[in-house]
Short mmCIF file of C-alpha atoms in Angstrom, two decimals:
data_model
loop_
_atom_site.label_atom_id
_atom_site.label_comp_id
_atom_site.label_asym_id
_atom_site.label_seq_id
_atom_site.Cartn_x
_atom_site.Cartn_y
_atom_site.Cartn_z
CA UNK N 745 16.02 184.36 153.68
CA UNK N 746 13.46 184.72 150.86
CA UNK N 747 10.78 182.71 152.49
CA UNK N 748 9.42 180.54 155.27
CA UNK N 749 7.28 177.87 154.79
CA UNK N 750 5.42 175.86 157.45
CA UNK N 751 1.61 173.85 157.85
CA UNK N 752 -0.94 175.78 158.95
CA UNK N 753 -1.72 173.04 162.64
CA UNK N 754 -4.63 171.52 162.84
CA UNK N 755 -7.35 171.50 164.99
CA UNK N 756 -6.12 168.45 166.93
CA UNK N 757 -2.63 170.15 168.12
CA UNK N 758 -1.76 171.12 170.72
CA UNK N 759 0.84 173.82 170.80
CA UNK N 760 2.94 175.16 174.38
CA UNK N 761 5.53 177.69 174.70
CA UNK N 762 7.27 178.39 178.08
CA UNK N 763 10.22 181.27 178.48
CA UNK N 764 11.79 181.56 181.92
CA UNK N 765 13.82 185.20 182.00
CA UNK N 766 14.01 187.90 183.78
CA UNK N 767 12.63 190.32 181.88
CA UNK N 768 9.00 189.83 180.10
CA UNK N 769 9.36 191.74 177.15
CA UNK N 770 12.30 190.71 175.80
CA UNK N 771 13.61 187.34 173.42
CA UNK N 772 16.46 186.87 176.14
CA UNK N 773 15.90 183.98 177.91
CA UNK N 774 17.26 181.94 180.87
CA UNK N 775 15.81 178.78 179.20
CA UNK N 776 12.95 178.44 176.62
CA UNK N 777 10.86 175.76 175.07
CA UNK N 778 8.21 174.85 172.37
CA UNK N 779 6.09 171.98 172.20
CA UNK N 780 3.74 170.40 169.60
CA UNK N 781 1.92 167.26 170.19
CA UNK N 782 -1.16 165.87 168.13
CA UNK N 783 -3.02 163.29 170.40
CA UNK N 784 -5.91 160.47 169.63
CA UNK N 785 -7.88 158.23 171.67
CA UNK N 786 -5.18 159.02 174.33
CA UNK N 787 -1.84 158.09 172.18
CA UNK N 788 0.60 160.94 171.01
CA UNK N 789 0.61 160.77 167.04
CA UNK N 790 2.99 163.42 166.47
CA UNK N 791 4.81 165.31 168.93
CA UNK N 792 7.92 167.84 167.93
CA UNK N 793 9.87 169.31 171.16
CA UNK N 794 12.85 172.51 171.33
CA UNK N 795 14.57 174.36 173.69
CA UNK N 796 16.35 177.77 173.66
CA UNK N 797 19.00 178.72 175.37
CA UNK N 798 20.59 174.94 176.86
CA UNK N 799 23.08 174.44 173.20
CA UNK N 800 25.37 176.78 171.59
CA UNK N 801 21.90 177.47 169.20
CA UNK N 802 18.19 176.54 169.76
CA UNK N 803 17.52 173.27 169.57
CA UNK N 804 14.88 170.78 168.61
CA UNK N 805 15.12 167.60 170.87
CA UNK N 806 15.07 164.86 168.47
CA UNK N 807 15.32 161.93 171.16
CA UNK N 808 12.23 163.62 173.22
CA UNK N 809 10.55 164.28 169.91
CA UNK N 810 10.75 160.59 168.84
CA UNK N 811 10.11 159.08 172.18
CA UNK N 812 6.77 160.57 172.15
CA UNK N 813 5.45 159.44 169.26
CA UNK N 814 3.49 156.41 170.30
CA UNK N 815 3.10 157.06 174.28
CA UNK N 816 -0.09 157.35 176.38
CA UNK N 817 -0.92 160.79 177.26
CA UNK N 818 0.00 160.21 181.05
CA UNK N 819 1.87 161.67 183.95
CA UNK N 820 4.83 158.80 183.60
CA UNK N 821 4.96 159.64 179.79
CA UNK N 822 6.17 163.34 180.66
CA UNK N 823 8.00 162.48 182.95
CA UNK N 824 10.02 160.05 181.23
CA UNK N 825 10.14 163.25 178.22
CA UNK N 826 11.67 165.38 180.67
CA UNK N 827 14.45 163.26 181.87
CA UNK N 828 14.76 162.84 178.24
CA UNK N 829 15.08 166.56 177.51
CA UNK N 830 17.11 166.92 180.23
CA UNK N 831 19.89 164.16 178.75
CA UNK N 832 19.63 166.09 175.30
CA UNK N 833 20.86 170.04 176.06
CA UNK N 834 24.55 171.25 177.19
CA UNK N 835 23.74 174.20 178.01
CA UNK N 836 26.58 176.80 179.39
CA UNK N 837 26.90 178.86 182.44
CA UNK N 838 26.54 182.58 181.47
CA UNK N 839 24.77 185.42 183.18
CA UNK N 840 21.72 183.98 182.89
CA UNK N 841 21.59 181.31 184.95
CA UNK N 842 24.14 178.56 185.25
CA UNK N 843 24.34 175.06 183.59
CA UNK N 844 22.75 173.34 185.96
CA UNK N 845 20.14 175.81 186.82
CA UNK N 846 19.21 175.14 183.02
CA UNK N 847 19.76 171.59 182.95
CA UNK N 848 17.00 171.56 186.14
CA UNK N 849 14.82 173.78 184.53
CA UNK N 850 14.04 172.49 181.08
CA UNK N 851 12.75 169.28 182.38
CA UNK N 852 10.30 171.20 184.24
CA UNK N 853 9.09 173.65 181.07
CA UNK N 854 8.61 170.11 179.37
CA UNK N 855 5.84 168.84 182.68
CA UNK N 856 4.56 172.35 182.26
CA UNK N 857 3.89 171.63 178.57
CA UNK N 858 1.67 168.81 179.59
CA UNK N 859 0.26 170.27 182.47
CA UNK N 860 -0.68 173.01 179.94
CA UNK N 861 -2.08 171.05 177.29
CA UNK N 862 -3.73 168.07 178.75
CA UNK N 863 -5.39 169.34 181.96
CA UNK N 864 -8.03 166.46 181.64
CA UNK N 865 -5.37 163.91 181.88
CA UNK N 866 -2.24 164.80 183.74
CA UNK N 867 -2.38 167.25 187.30
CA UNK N 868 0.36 168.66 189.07
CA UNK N 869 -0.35 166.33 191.82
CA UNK N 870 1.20 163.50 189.67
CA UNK N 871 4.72 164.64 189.20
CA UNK N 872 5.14 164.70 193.65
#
């Protein structure tokens, strides 16, 4: 690789990163996930979602990713994402954590994204 290129965000993004391992310190993880999402008078303008460690390689969730664009910032919006997410990975059973330890997980890092990112909006309370 000779170079990376990539914007430099802007002030309205809103940028999450969640890593579920069992060590701290280390790029190992049981399950992984990035999220950027540029919001406006309530509406998601951009968003662009991946996940680590649920596909053979990491993986940007194009169907999660696209759904987004358009929604209300709101509790239903991710938690329709997540199911989303969740319908995207195939993740494998290794040491770990098993498939469906991952496949519960990552639609959890994507509520915590939200949870994260628009306290204002969306509480804990909502997802029951």
């Amino acid at each position: 690789i000779a170079e990376i290129r990539f914007p430099v965000p802007e002030a309205a993004d809103r940028f999450h990163f969640e890593k579920v391992g069992r060590r701290e310190r280390l790029d190992i993880a049981g399950v992984s996930s990035a999220i950027k999402i540029r919001a406006s008078g309530g509406i998601i303008d951009e968003a662009h979602v991946s996940a680590g460690s649920v596909a053979p390689v990491p993986l940007y969730l194009r169907e999660t990713s696209e759904f987004l664009h358009g929604q209300p910032v709101s509790s239903a919006t991710a938690l329709a994402a997540s199911a989303i997410a969740g319908r995207e990975i195939s993740p494998i059973s290794d040491v770990r954590g098993s498939d469906e330890y991952r496949r519960a997980l990552l639609p959890r890092l994507i509520l915590a994204h939200f949870l994260a990112r628009f306290p204002d909006e969306i509480r804990e309370e909502d997802f029951g």
